[in-house]
């Protein structure tokens, strides 16, 4: 390329040109390109919610996206002082913060451009075995990056496919106990068990928020950890639901008593996995466990829909184990620091990063599911 043309087009164009040798290219794009959706659609099933609208709902400005066309999409936003050069993958804390990867081989194409674009990259929390992070971490290590991880929490999974195959679940004793509580709950008014889907969003978020306003989460956290209130994270979910593909993944079970919302369970379903995002109940009915009654009905509906796994993520393991959940992969935050002085410094501080993971995410853990009650 003539030097005069390079001077006109600038260094950024030259760096992109250098990454475009061969059959594939890695290119940094300003913002969040629509092409993210094609990568998400071709990614493993549990990652198909990682669409452009998912990231856009969490990002105000200054996003960039590293793309390998049709194969990899890595959105990032700057975090901290500019001189630090730290970027992170944006998104909702739960179910996970990762990126869509349709072809693991695309990581090798993207890594040189990633090194040009960030000094350090934070990804997480994600479960061990995450389809995007595993190949990226392996490639980064091989290329001399410093790779640090910190434990956040254990996840909890319910293997519905195994329970469906075995039969006899829920147990008769559980169903009998539930009928007893439902009978007494009905003394407060007419019960209606509703199941909400794509056509109900975003309007139905108001009913979920009504429950949260009455719940313990509003009283103990000043509402900032609520998912569906104006003081909480309602804006994120409303924005995400504008994407019809994401709205179709959003489901909720709702219990009303005499027409008033009393309990809900909100999930996202993709690729045979149900991510349990949030649940709550009105404490006025706590004596009869409305949240648990609703969740058992919700699980029965999932059995009929051929859901394979319920991913409850981190959080209170007591009620999850009672239902049948088992400890799943650990949730971790990852920090990748490019080779050189920054990487050497990061390796020296690895133990500090690791220790900071205990209790990590407290500022946005409101995205994790609470106990159903």
C-alpha positions as a Markdown table, in Angstrom:
| # | Residue | x | y | z |
|---|---|---|---|---|
| 1 | Unk | 0.0 | 0.0 | 0.0 |
| 2 | Unk | 1.5 | 3.4 | -0.9 |
| 3 | Unk | 2.8 | 5.3 | 2.2 |
| 4 | Unk | 0.9 | 8.4 | 1.2 |
| 5 | Unk | -2.4 | 6.5 | 1.3 |
| 6 | Unk | -1.5 | 5.0 | 4.7 |
| 7 | Unk | -0.9 | 8.5 | 6.1 |
| 8 | Unk | -4.3 | 9.6 | 4.9 |
| 9 | Unk | -6.2 | 6.6 | 6.1 |
| 10 | Unk | -4.4 | 6.4 | 9.5 |
| 11 | Unk | -2.9 | 3.8 | 11.7 |
| 12 | Unk | -6.3 | 2.3 | 12.6 |
| 13 | Unk | -6.9 | 1.4 | 9.0 |
| 14 | Unk | -3.4 | -0.1 | 8.7 |
| 15 | Unk | -3.9 | -2.3 | 11.8 |
| 16 | Unk | -7.2 | -3.6 | 10.4 |
| 17 | Unk | -5.5 | -4.2 | 7.0 |
| 18 | Unk | -2.8 | -6.2 | 8.7 |
| 19 | Unk | -5.3 | -8.5 | 10.4 |
| 20 | Unk | -7.0 | -9.2 | 7.1 |
| 21 | Unk | -4.4 | -11.5 | 5.5 |
| 22 | Unk | -5.7 | -14.9 | 4.7 |
| 23 | Unk | -9.3 | -16.3 | 4.5 |
| 24 | Unk | -10.6 | -14.7 | 7.7 |
| 25 | Unk | -10.2 | -11.4 | 9.3 |
| 26 | Unk | -10.6 | -9.9 | 12.8 |
| 27 | Unk | -11.9 | -6.3 | 12.8 |
| 28 | Unk | -12.7 | -3.8 | 15.6 |
| 29 | Unk | -16.1 | -2.1 | 15.1 |
| 30 | Unk | -17.3 | 0.9 | 17.0 |
| 31 | Unk | -20.5 | 0.1 | 18.8 |
| 32 | Unk | -22.5 | -3.1 | 18.6 |
| 33 | Unk | -23.0 | -4.2 | 15.0 |
| 34 | Unk | -26.0 | -6.2 | 14.0 |
| 35 | Unk | -23.7 | -9.0 | 12.8 |
| 36 | Unk | -23.5 | -10.1 | 16.5 |
| 37 | Unk | -26.8 | -11.8 | 16.0 |
| 38 | Unk | -25.6 | -14.1 | 13.3 |
| 39 | Unk | -22.8 | -15.3 | 15.5 |
| 40 | Unk | -25.1 | -15.8 | 18.5 |
| 41 | Unk | -27.6 | -17.8 | 16.3 |
| 42 | Unk | -24.7 | -20.2 | 15.4 |
| 43 | Unk | -23.2 | -20.4 | 18.9 |
| 44 | Unk | -23.9 | -23.3 | 21.3 |
| 45 | Unk | -27.6 | -23.3 | 22.4 |
| 46 | Unk | -27.0 | -21.9 | 26.0 |
| 47 | Unk | -25.2 | -18.9 | 24.5 |
| 48 | Unk | -27.8 | -17.9 | 21.9 |
| 49 | Unk | -29.2 | -15.2 | 24.1 |
| 50 | Unk | -25.9 | -13.3 | 23.7 |
| 51 | Unk | -27.4 | -11.0 | 21.0 |
| 52 | Unk | -26.8 | -7.4 | 20.1 |
| 53 | Unk | -29.9 | -6.3 | 22.1 |
| 54 | Unk | -28.6 | -8.1 | 25.2 |
| 55 | Unk | -25.4 | -6.1 | 25.2 |
| 56 | Unk | -27.1 | -2.9 | 24.1 |
| 57 | Unk | -29.5 | -3.1 | 27.1 |
| 58 | Unk | -26.5 | -2.9 | 29.4 |
| 59 | Unk | -24.4 | -0.4 | 27.6 |
| 60 | Unk | -24.8 | 3.4 | 27.4 |
| 61 | Unk | -21.9 | 4.2 | 25.1 |
| 62 | Unk | -18.3 | 3.6 | 24.2 |
| 63 | Unk | -18.8 | -0.1 | 23.3 |
| 64 | Unk | -16.6 | -1.7 | 20.7 |
| 65 | Unk | -16.9 | -5.2 | 19.2 |
| 66 | Unk | -14.2 | -7.4 | 17.9 |
| 67 | Unk | -15.6 | -9.5 | 15.0 |
| 68 | Unk | -14.5 | -12.5 | 13.0 |
| 69 | Unk | -17.4 | -12.5 | 10.6 |
| 70 | Unk | -20.0 | -15.1 | 11.3 |
| 71 | Unk | -17.7 | -16.9 | 13.8 |
| 72 | Unk | -16.9 | -14.7 | 16.8 |
| 73 | Unk | -18.3 | -11.5 | 18.3 |
| 74 | Unk | -16.6 | -10.0 | 21.4 |
| 75 | Unk | -18.2 | -6.8 | 22.7 |
| 76 | Unk | -16.2 | -4.8 | 25.2 |
| 77 | Unk | -16.6 | -1.5 | 27.2 |
| 78 | Unk | -13.8 | 0.4 | 28.9 |
| 79 | Unk | -13.7 | 0.2 | 32.7 |
| 80 | Unk | -11.7 | 2.3 | 35.1 |
| 81 | Unk | -9.2 | 5.1 | 34.2 |
| 82 | Unk | -8.3 | 5.3 | 30.6 |
| 83 | Unk | -4.6 | 4.9 | 31.3 |
| 84 | Unk | -5.4 | 1.5 | 32.8 |
| 85 | Unk | -6.5 | 0.1 | 29.4 |
| 86 | Unk | -8.9 | -2.3 | 31.0 |
| 87 | Unk | -12.0 | -3.4 | 29.1 |
| 88 | Unk | -14.7 | -5.9 | 30.1 |
| 89 | Unk | -17.5 | -7.9 | 28.4 |
| 90 | Unk | -20.7 | -6.1 | 29.3 |
| 91 | Unk | -24.1 | -7.6 | 30.0 |
| 92 | Unk | -26.4 | -8.7 | 32.9 |
| 93 | Unk | -24.7 | -10.3 | 35.9 |
| 94 | Unk | -27.0 | -13.3 | 35.5 |
| 95 | Unk | -27.1 | -15.7 | 33.9 |
| 96 | Unk | -23.5 | -15.0 | 32.8 |
| 97 | Unk | -21.3 | -12.5 | 31.1 |
| 98 | Unk | -19.7 | -14.0 | 28.1 |
| 99 | Unk | -19.6 | -13.7 | 24.3 |
| 100 | Unk | -20.9 | -15.7 | 21.4 |
| 101 | Unk | -18.4 | -18.0 | 19.6 |
| 102 | Unk | -19.6 | -20.1 | 16.7 |
| 103 | Unk | -16.2 | -21.4 | 15.7 |
| 104 | Unk | -13.4 | -22.0 | 18.3 |
| 105 | Unk | -10.8 | -21.6 | 15.6 |
| 106 | Unk | -11.8 | -18.0 | 15.2 |
| 107 | Unk | -10.1 | -17.2 | 18.5 |
| 108 | Unk | -6.7 | -17.6 | 17.0 |
| 109 | Unk | -7.7 | -15.1 | 14.3 |
| 110 | Unk | -9.0 | -12.6 | 16.8 |
| 111 | Unk | -6.3 | -12.7 | 19.4 |
| 112 | Unk | -3.7 | -10.5 | 17.6 |
| 113 | Unk | -6.3 | -7.8 | 17.1 |
| 114 | Unk | -7.5 | -8.2 | 20.7 |
| 115 | Unk | -3.9 | -7.5 | 21.9 |
| 116 | Unk | -3.9 | -4.3 | 19.8 |
| 117 | Unk | -7.2 | -3.1 | 21.2 |
| 118 | Unk | -7.0 | -3.8 | 25.0 |
| 119 | Unk | -4.3 | -4.0 | 27.6 |
| 120 | Unk | -6.4 | -6.2 | 29.8 |
| 121 | Unk | -9.8 | -7.9 | 29.4 |
| 122 | Unk | -12.2 | -9.0 | 32.2 |
| 123 | Unk | -14.8 | -11.6 | 31.4 |
| 124 | Unk | -17.3 | -13.0 | 33.9 |
| 125 | Unk | -18.8 | -14.3 | 35.9 |
| 126 | Unk | -19.0 | -17.4 | 33.7 |
| 127 | Unk | -19.2 | -21.1 | 34.6 |
| 128 | Unk | -16.2 | -23.4 | 34.2 |
| 129 | Unk | -16.4 | -24.9 | 30.7 |
| 130 | Unk | -17.9 | -21.8 | 29.2 |
| 131 | Unk | -18.0 | -22.2 | 25.4 |
| 132 | Unk | -16.4 | -18.8 | 24.7 |
| 133 | Unk | -14.0 | -18.4 | 27.5 |
| 134 | Unk | -12.3 | -21.9 | 27.4 |
| 135 | Unk | -10.8 | -21.5 | 23.9 |
| 136 | Unk | -10.0 | -17.8 | 24.5 |
| 137 | Unk | -8.1 | -18.6 | 27.7 |
| 138 | Unk | -6.2 | -21.5 | 26.1 |
| 139 | Unk | -5.2 | -19.3 | 23.1 |
| 140 | Unk | -4.2 | -16.4 | 25.4 |
| 141 | Unk | -2.0 | -18.6 | 27.6 |
| 142 | Unk | -0.3 | -20.1 | 24.6 |
| 143 | Unk | 0.4 | -16.6 | 23.3 |
| 144 | Unk | 2.0 | -15.4 | 26.5 |
| 145 | Unk | -0.9 | -13.5 | 28.1 |
| 146 | Unk | -1.2 | -13.4 | 31.8 |
| 147 | Unk | -4.4 | -15.3 | 32.7 |
| 148 | Unk | -5.9 | -14.8 | 36.2 |
| 149 | Unk | -9.1 | -16.2 | 37.5 |
| 150 | Unk | -11.1 | -15.7 | 40.7 |
| 151 | Unk | -13.8 | -17.9 | 42.2 |
| 152 | Unk | -17.1 | -16.2 | 42.6 |
| 153 | Unk | -19.5 | -19.0 | 43.7 |
| 154 | Unk | -20.7 | -22.5 | 42.9 |
| 155 | Unk | -23.6 | -22.9 | 40.5 |
| 156 | Unk | -26.5 | -25.3 | 41.0 |
| 157 | Unk | -28.1 | -27.4 | 38.3 |
| 158 | Unk | -31.3 | -29.5 | 38.1 |
| 159 | Unk | -31.0 | -32.3 | 35.5 |
| 160 | Unk | -34.6 | -32.3 | 34.3 |
| 161 | Unk | -33.8 | -34.7 | 31.5 |
| 162 | Unk | -32.6 | -37.4 | 34.0 |
| 163 | Unk | -35.7 | -36.8 | 36.2 |
| 164 | Unk | -38.0 | -37.1 | 33.2 |
| 165 | Unk | -36.3 | -40.3 | 32.1 |
| 166 | Unk | -36.5 | -41.8 | 35.6 |
| 167 | Unk | -40.2 | -40.8 | 36.1 |
| 168 | Unk | -42.0 | -40.4 | 39.4 |
| 169 | Unk | -40.9 | -36.8 | 39.9 |
| 170 | Unk | -42.2 | -34.8 | 41.7 |
| 171 | Unk | -42.8 | -37.3 | 44.4 |
| 172 | Unk | -46.4 | -38.0 | 45.5 |
| 173 | Unk | -45.6 | -36.8 | 49.0 |
| 174 | Unk | -44.4 | -33.4 | 47.5 |
| 175 | Unk | -47.6 | -33.1 | 45.5 |
| 176 | Unk | -49.7 | -33.9 | 48.5 |
| 177 | Unk | -48.0 | -31.3 | 50.6 |
| 178 | Unk | -48.4 | -28.7 | 47.8 |
| 179 | Unk | -52.1 | -29.4 | 47.6 |
| 180 | Unk | -52.5 | -28.9 | 51.3 |
| 181 | Unk | -50.8 | -25.5 | 51.1 |
| 182 | Unk | -52.7 | -24.5 | 48.0 |
| 183 | Unk | -56.0 | -25.3 | 49.8 |
| 184 | Unk | -55.1 | -22.9 | 52.6 |
| 185 | Unk | -53.7 | -20.3 | 50.3 |
| 186 | Unk | -57.0 | -20.2 | 48.5 |
| 187 | Unk | -58.7 | -19.0 | 51.7 |
| 188 | Unk | -57.1 | -15.6 | 50.8 |
| 189 | Unk | -58.9 | -15.5 | 47.5 |
| 190 | Unk | -59.2 | -17.1 | 44.1 |
| 191 | Unk | -55.9 | -18.5 | 42.8 |
| 192 | Unk | -54.8 | -18.2 | 39.2 |
| 193 | Unk | -51.6 | -19.8 | 37.9 |
| 194 | Unk | -50.4 | -18.1 | 34.8 |
| 195 | Unk | -47.5 | -18.8 | 32.4 |
| 196 | Unk | -46.2 | -15.8 | 30.5 |
| 197 | Unk | -44.2 | -15.7 | 27.2 |
| 198 | Unk | -43.1 | -13.6 | 24.3 |
| 199 | Unk | -46.4 | -11.7 | 23.7 |
| 200 | Unk | -46.6 | -10.6 | 27.4 |
| 201 | Unk | -43.4 | -8.5 | 27.4 |
| 202 | Unk | -42.7 | -5.8 | 28.2 |
| 203 | Unk | -46.1 | -5.1 | 29.8 |
| 204 | Unk | -46.0 | -8.1 | 32.2 |
| 205 | Unk | -42.8 | -6.8 | 33.9 |
| 206 | Unk | -45.0 | -4.4 | 35.8 |
| 207 | Unk | -46.8 | -7.3 | 37.5 |
| 208 | Unk | -43.4 | -8.9 | 38.5 |
| 209 | Unk | -42.3 | -5.5 | 39.8 |
| 210 | Unk | -45.5 | -5.2 | 41.9 |
| 211 | Unk | -44.5 | -8.4 | 43.7 |
| 212 | Unk | -40.9 | -7.2 | 44.2 |
| 213 | Unk | -42.1 | -3.9 | 45.7 |
| 214 | Unk | -43.8 | -6.0 | 48.5 |
| 215 | Unk | -41.0 | -8.5 | 48.9 |
| 216 | Unk | -38.0 | -8.7 | 51.2 |
| 217 | Unk | -35.7 | -7.5 | 48.4 |
| 218 | Unk | -37.2 | -4.0 | 48.4 |
| 219 | Unk | -37.0 | -3.7 | 52.2 |
| 220 | Unk | -33.4 | -5.0 | 52.6 |
| 221 | Unk | -31.8 | -3.4 | 49.5 |
| 222 | Unk | -33.7 | -0.2 | 49.0 |
| 223 | Unk | -34.9 | -1.8 | 45.8 |
| 224 | Unk | -31.6 | -1.5 | 43.9 |
| 225 | Unk | -31.4 | -5.3 | 43.6 |
| 226 | Unk | -34.9 | -5.8 | 42.3 |
| 227 | Unk | -35.1 | -6.9 | 38.6 |
| 228 | Unk | -38.4 | -5.4 | 37.6 |
| 229 | Unk | -38.8 | -2.1 | 39.4 |
| 230 | Unk | -37.8 | 1.4 | 38.3 |
| 231 | Unk | -35.3 | 1.6 | 41.1 |
| 232 | Unk | -33.8 | -1.7 | 40.1 |
| 233 | Unk | -33.1 | -3.2 | 36.7 |
| 234 | Unk | -36.4 | -2.8 | 34.9 |
| 235 | Unk | -34.8 | -0.7 | 32.2 |
| 236 | Unk | -32.4 | -3.5 | 31.2 |
| 237 | Unk | -35.2 | -6.1 | 30.8 |
| 238 | Unk | -37.5 | -3.7 | 28.9 |
| 239 | Unk | -34.7 | -2.9 | 26.5 |
| 240 | Unk | -33.7 | -6.5 | 26.0 |
| 241 | Unk | -37.3 | -7.5 | 25.4 |
| 242 | Unk | -37.5 | -5.2 | 22.4 |
| 243 | Unk | -35.7 | -7.9 | 20.5 |
| 244 | Unk | -38.3 | -10.5 | 19.5 |
| 245 | Unk | -35.8 | -13.3 | 19.7 |
| 246 | Unk | -34.9 | -12.4 | 23.3 |
| 247 | Unk | -38.5 | -11.9 | 24.2 |
| 248 | Unk | -39.3 | -15.4 | 23.0 |
| 249 | Unk | -36.7 | -16.7 | 25.4 |
| 250 | Unk | -38.2 | -15.0 | 28.4 |
| 251 | Unk | -40.8 | -16.9 | 30.4 |
| 252 | Unk | -42.4 | -16.4 | 33.7 |
| 253 | Unk | -44.8 | -18.2 | 36.0 |
| 254 | Unk | -47.1 | -15.9 | 37.9 |
| 255 | Unk | -49.5 | -16.6 | 40.8 |
| 256 | Unk | -52.3 | -14.1 | 41.4 |
| 257 | Unk | -54.7 | -14.1 | 44.4 |
| 258 | Unk | -58.0 | -12.4 | 43.6 |
| 259 | Unk | -56.3 | -10.9 | 40.6 |
| 260 | Unk | -53.4 | -9.4 | 42.6 |
| 261 | Unk | -49.8 | -10.6 | 41.8 |
| 262 | Unk | -48.6 | -12.7 | 44.7 |
| 263 | Unk | -45.5 | -14.6 | 43.4 |
| 264 | Unk | -43.5 | -15.0 | 40.3 |
| 265 | Unk | -40.6 | -17.0 | 38.8 |
| 266 | Unk | -38.8 | -15.5 | 35.8 |
| 267 | Unk | -36.6 | -17.5 | 33.5 |
| 268 | Unk | -34.8 | -17.5 | 30.2 |
| 269 | Unk | -34.8 | -20.6 | 28.0 |
| 270 | Unk | -32.4 | -21.2 | 25.2 |
| 271 | Unk | -31.0 | -24.4 | 23.7 |
| 272 | Unk | -32.6 | -26.7 | 26.2 |
| 273 | Unk | -31.3 | -24.8 | 29.2 |
| 274 | Unk | -33.5 | -22.8 | 31.5 |
| 275 | Unk | -31.7 | -20.0 | 33.3 |
| 276 | Unk | -33.5 | -19.2 | 36.5 |
| 277 | Unk | -33.2 | -15.4 | 36.7 |
| 278 | Unk | -35.4 | -14.2 | 39.6 |
| 279 | Unk | -38.3 | -15.2 | 41.8 |
| 280 | Unk | -40.1 | -13.4 | 44.6 |
| 281 | Unk | -43.3 | -13.5 | 46.6 |
| 282 | Unk | -45.6 | -11.3 | 48.7 |
| 283 | Unk | -44.7 | -11.9 | 52.3 |
| 284 | Unk | -48.4 | -11.5 | 53.2 |
| 285 | Unk | -48.9 | -15.1 | 52.0 |
| 286 | Unk | -45.5 | -16.4 | 53.3 |
| 287 | Unk | -47.2 | -18.9 | 55.7 |
| 288 | Unk | -48.4 | -21.0 | 52.7 |
| 289 | Unk | -45.1 | -20.8 | 50.7 |
| 290 | Unk | -46.6 | -19.3 | 47.5 |
| 291 | Unk | -43.2 | -19.1 | 45.9 |
| 292 | Unk | -42.4 | -22.8 | 46.3 |
| 293 | Unk | -45.9 | -23.8 | 45.2 |
| 294 | Unk | -45.5 | -21.7 | 42.0 |
| 295 | Unk | -42.0 | -23.1 | 41.4 |
| 296 | Unk | -43.1 | -26.7 | 41.5 |
| 297 | Unk | -45.8 | -25.9 | 38.9 |
| 298 | Unk | -43.2 | -24.1 | 36.8 |
| 299 | Unk | -40.9 | -27.1 | 36.9 |
| 300 | Unk | -43.7 | -29.4 | 35.9 |
| 301 | Unk | -44.4 | -27.1 | 32.9 |
| 302 | Unk | -40.7 | -27.3 | 32.0 |
| 303 | Unk | -40.8 | -31.1 | 32.1 |
| 304 | Unk | -43.6 | -31.0 | 29.5 |
| 305 | Unk | -41.6 | -28.6 | 27.4 |
| 306 | Unk | -38.6 | -31.0 | 27.2 |
| 307 | Unk | -36.2 | -28.6 | 29.0 |
| 308 | Unk | -33.0 | -30.5 | 29.8 |
| 309 | Unk | -31.4 | -28.5 | 32.5 |
| 310 | Unk | -32.4 | -25.8 | 35.0 |
| 311 | Unk | -29.4 | -23.6 | 35.8 |
| 312 | Unk | -30.0 | -21.8 | 39.1 |
| 313 | Unk | -26.6 | -20.2 | 39.1 |
| 314 | Unk | -25.2 | -19.1 | 42.5 |
| 315 | Unk | -27.0 | -18.2 | 45.6 |
| 316 | Unk | -29.0 | -19.9 | 48.4 |
| 317 | Unk | -28.4 | -23.7 | 47.9 |
| 318 | Unk | -30.9 | -24.9 | 50.6 |
| 319 | Unk | -34.1 | -24.8 | 48.6 |
| 320 | Unk | -32.4 | -25.8 | 45.4 |
| 321 | Unk | -31.0 | -29.0 | 47.0 |
| 322 | Unk | -34.5 | -29.8 | 48.4 |
| 323 | Unk | -35.9 | -29.7 | 44.9 |
| 324 | Unk | -33.1 | -31.9 | 43.6 |
| 325 | Unk | -30.4 | -29.6 | 42.3 |
| 326 | Unk | -26.7 | -30.7 | 42.4 |
| 327 | Unk | -23.6 | -28.6 | 42.6 |
| 328 | Unk | -22.5 | -27.5 | 39.1 |
| 329 | Unk | -19.5 | -25.7 | 37.6 |
| 330 | Unk | -17.8 | -23.0 | 39.6 |
| 331 | Unk | -18.6 | -19.4 | 38.5 |
| 332 | Unk | -15.4 | -17.4 | 37.9 |
| 333 | Unk | -14.2 | -14.0 | 36.8 |
| 334 | Unk | -11.3 | -14.0 | 34.3 |
| 335 | Unk | -8.7 | -11.3 | 33.7 |
| 336 | Unk | -6.6 | -11.6 | 30.6 |
| 337 | Unk | -3.6 | -9.2 | 30.4 |
| 338 | Unk | -1.6 | -8.9 | 27.2 |
| 339 | Unk | 2.1 | -9.9 | 27.1 |
| 340 | Unk | 4.8 | -7.5 | 28.2 |
| 341 | Unk | 5.2 | -5.3 | 31.2 |
| 342 | Unk | 1.4 | -5.3 | 32.0 |
| 343 | Unk | 1.3 | -9.1 | 31.9 |
| 344 | Unk | 4.3 | -9.4 | 34.2 |
| 345 | Unk | 2.8 | -7.1 | 36.7 |
| 346 | Unk | -0.5 | -8.9 | 36.6 |
| 347 | Unk | 1.2 | -12.2 | 37.4 |
| 348 | Unk | 2.7 | -10.7 | 40.5 |
| 349 | Unk | -0.8 | -9.6 | 41.6 |
| 350 | Unk | -2.5 | -12.9 | 40.8 |
| 351 | Unk | -3.1 | -13.7 | 44.4 |
| 352 | Unk | -4.7 | -10.3 | 45.1 |
| 353 | Unk | -7.1 | -10.8 | 42.2 |
| 354 | Unk | -7.9 | -14.4 | 43.4 |
| 355 | Unk | -8.7 | -13.3 | 46.9 |
| 356 | Unk | -10.9 | -10.4 | 45.7 |
| 357 | Unk | -13.3 | -13.0 | 44.2 |
| 358 | Unk | -14.6 | -14.0 | 47.6 |
| 359 | Unk | -17.9 | -12.1 | 47.7 |
| 360 | Unk | -17.3 | -10.8 | 44.2 |
| 361 | Unk | -20.3 | -9.4 | 42.4 |
| 362 | Unk | -22.0 | -8.0 | 45.5 |
| 363 | Unk | -22.7 | -4.8 | 43.7 |
| 364 | Unk | -24.8 | -6.5 | 41.1 |
| 365 | Unk | -25.8 | -9.8 | 42.6 |
| 366 | Unk | -29.4 | -8.7 | 42.4 |
| 367 | Unk | -29.4 | -10.5 | 39.1 |
| 368 | Unk | -29.2 | -13.9 | 40.9 |
| 369 | Unk | -32.3 | -15.8 | 41.8 |
| 370 | Unk | -33.5 | -15.4 | 45.4 |
| 371 | Unk | -35.2 | -18.0 | 47.5 |
| 372 | Unk | -38.8 | -18.6 | 46.3 |
| 373 | Unk | -40.4 | -18.7 | 49.8 |
